[in-house]
Coordinates of C-alpha atoms in Angstrom, one line a residue:
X136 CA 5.2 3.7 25.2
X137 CA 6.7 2.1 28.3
X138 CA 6.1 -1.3 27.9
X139 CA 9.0 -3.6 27.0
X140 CA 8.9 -5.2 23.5
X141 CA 9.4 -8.2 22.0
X142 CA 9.1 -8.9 18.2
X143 CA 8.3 -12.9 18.4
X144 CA 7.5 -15.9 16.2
X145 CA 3.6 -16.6 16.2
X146 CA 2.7 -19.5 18.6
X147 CA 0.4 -21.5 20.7
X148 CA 1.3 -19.8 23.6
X149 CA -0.2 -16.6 22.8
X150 CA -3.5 -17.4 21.5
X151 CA -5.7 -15.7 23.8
X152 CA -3.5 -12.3 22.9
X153 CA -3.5 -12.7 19.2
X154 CA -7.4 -13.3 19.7
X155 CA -7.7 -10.3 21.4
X156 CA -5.8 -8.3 18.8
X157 CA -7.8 -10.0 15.8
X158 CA -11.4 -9.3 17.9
X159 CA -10.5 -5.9 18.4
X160 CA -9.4 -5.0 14.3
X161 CA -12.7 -7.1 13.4
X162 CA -15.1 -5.0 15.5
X163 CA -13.5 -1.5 14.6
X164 CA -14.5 -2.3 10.9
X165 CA -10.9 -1.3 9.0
X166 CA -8.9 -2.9 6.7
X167 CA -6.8 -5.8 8.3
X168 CA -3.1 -4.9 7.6
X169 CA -1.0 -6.5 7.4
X170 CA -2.7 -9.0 4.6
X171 CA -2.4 -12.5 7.0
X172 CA -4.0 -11.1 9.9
X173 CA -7.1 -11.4 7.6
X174 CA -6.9 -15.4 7.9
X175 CA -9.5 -16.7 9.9
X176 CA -8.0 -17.6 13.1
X177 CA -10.8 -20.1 14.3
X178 CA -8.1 -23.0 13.9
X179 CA -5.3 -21.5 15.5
X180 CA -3.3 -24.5 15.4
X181 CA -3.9 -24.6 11.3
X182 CA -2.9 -21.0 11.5
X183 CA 0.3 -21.4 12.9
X184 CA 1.0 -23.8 10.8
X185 CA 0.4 -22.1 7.4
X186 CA 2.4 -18.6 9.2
X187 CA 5.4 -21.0 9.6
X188 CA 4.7 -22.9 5.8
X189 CA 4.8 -19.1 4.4
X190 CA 8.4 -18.5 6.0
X191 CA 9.5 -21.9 4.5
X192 CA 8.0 -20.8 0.9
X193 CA 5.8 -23.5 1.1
X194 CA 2.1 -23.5 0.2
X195 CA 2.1 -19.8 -0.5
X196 CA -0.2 -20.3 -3.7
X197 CA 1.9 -18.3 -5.5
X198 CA 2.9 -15.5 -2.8
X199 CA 6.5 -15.2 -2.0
X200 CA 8.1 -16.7 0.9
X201 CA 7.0 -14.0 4.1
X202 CA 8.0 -14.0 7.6
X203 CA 5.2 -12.9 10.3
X204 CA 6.1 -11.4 13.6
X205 CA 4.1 -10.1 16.6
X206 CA 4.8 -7.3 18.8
X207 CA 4.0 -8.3 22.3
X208 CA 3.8 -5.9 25.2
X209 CA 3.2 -7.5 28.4
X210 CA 1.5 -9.9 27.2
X211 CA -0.9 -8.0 24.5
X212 CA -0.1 -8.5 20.9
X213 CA -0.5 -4.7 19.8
X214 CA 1.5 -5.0 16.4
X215 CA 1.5 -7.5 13.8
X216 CA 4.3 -7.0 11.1
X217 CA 4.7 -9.4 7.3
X218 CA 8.2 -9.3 5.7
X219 CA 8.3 -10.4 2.0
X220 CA 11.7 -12.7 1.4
X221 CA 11.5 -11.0 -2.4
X222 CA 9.5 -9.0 -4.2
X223 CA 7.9 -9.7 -7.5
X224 CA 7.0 -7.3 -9.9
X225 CA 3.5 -6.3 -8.3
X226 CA 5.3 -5.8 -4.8
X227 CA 7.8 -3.8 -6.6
X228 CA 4.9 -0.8 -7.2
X229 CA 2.5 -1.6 -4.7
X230 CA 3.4 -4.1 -1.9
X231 CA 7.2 -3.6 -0.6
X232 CA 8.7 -5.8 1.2
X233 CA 7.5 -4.7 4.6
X234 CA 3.5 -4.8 5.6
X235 CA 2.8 -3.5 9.4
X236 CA -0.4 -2.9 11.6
X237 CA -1.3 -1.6 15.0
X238 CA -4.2 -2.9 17.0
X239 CA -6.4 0.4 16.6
X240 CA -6.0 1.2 20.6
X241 CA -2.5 1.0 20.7
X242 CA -1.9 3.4 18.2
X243 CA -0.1 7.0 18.5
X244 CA 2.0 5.3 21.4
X245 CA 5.2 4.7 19.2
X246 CA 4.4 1.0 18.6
X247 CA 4.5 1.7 14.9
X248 CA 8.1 3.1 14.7
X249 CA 9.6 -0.1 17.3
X250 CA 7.5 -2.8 15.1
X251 CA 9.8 -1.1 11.8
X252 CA 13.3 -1.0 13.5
X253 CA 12.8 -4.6 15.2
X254 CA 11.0 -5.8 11.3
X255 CA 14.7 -4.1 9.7
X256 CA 16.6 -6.1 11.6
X257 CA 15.0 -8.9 11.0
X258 CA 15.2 -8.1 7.3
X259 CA 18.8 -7.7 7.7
X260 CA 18.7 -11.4 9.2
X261 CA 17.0 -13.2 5.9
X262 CA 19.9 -10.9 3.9
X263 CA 17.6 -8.2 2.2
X264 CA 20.0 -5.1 2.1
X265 CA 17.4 -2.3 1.1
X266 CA 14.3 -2.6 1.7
X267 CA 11.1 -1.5 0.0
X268 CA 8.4 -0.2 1.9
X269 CA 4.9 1.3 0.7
X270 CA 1.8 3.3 1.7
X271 CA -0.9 5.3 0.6
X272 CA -0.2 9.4 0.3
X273 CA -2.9 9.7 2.5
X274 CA -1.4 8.0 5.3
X275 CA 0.9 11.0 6.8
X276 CA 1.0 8.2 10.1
X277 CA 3.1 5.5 8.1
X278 CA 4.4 8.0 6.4
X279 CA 6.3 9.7 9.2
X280 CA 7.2 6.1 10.9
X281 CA 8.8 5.6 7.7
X282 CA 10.9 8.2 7.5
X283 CA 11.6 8.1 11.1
X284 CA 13.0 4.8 10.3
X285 CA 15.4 5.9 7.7
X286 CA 13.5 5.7 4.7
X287 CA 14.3 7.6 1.2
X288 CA 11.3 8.8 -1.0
X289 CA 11.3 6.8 -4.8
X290 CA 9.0 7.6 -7.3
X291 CA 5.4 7.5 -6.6
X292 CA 3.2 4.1 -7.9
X293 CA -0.3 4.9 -9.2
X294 CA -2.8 2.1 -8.9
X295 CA -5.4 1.4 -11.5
X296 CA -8.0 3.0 -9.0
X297 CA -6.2 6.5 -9.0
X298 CA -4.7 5.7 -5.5
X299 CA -0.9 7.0 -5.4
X300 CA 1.5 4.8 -3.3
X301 CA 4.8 6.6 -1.6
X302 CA 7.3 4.6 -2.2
X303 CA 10.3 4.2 0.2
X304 CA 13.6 2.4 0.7
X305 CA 15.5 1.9 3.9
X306 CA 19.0 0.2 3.8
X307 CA 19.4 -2.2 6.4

């Protein structure tokens, strides 16, 4: 990882990038993480819109108020990251307060472990002083940009389906 990066504010300006990151996660077939890169970006103007309603806590039909960043790289978007304002009970177990994603070939480059520090301070910003932040035991990846991050192991979440979620808490 050379590149320099910026953590920015969705926009209009970077549509074409944001495109090629969505294109790119659609066509390799995995789960679309964090949870609003899944929104349909065919209006990219609505889009934009309902990213900045979310930070305001408007419109969320009956999500939490959630900040979404990009991680640019000259001029790619390889990182999307969703910070959660609070966490409700289901976030608590399963969601934390921190969802992340690397476009799939930008990965093992060290964009995982920038997007976390740059998504802390922002977290630090909107006043959230420890920070919850979950992923499946399989995942040794996250788990190990976690850590590298600061994070302390809590107790383990088991989801209906038998998945167990690590659990971790960085203080900001």
């Amino acid at each position: 990882m050379k590149d320099p990066l910026v953590l920015t504010n969705p926009s209009i300006e970077l549509k074409d990038a944001y495109l090629s990151f969505y294109q790119e996660w659609k066509q390799s077939g995995e789960g679309m993480v964090p949870w609003v890169i899944q929104k349909d970006p065919e209006n990219f103007e609505d889009m934009i819109t309902w990213l900045n309603h979310n930070k305001q806590g408007k419109n969320t039909n009956g999500f939490v108020a959630n900040s979404t960043y990009w991680l640019v790289a000259n001029d790619i978007v390889v990182g999307a990251v969703n910070i959660r304002h609070e966490l409700t009970d289901k976030l608590f177990h399963s969601g934390g307060h921190i969802g992340y994603g690397i476009r799939p070939s930008e990965r093992r480059k060290g964009y995982a472990a920038e997007l976390l520090k740059l998504a802390l301070l922002e977290c630090k910003k909107l006043g959230i002083s420890k920070v919850l932040l979950v992923c499946d035991e399989i995942n040794e990846a996250s788990k190990k940009t976690i850590v590298k991050n600061g994070g302390l192991r809590d107790k383990d979440f088991i989801e209906e389906d038998g998945n167990v979620l690590n659990r971790f808490w960085i203080e900001t």
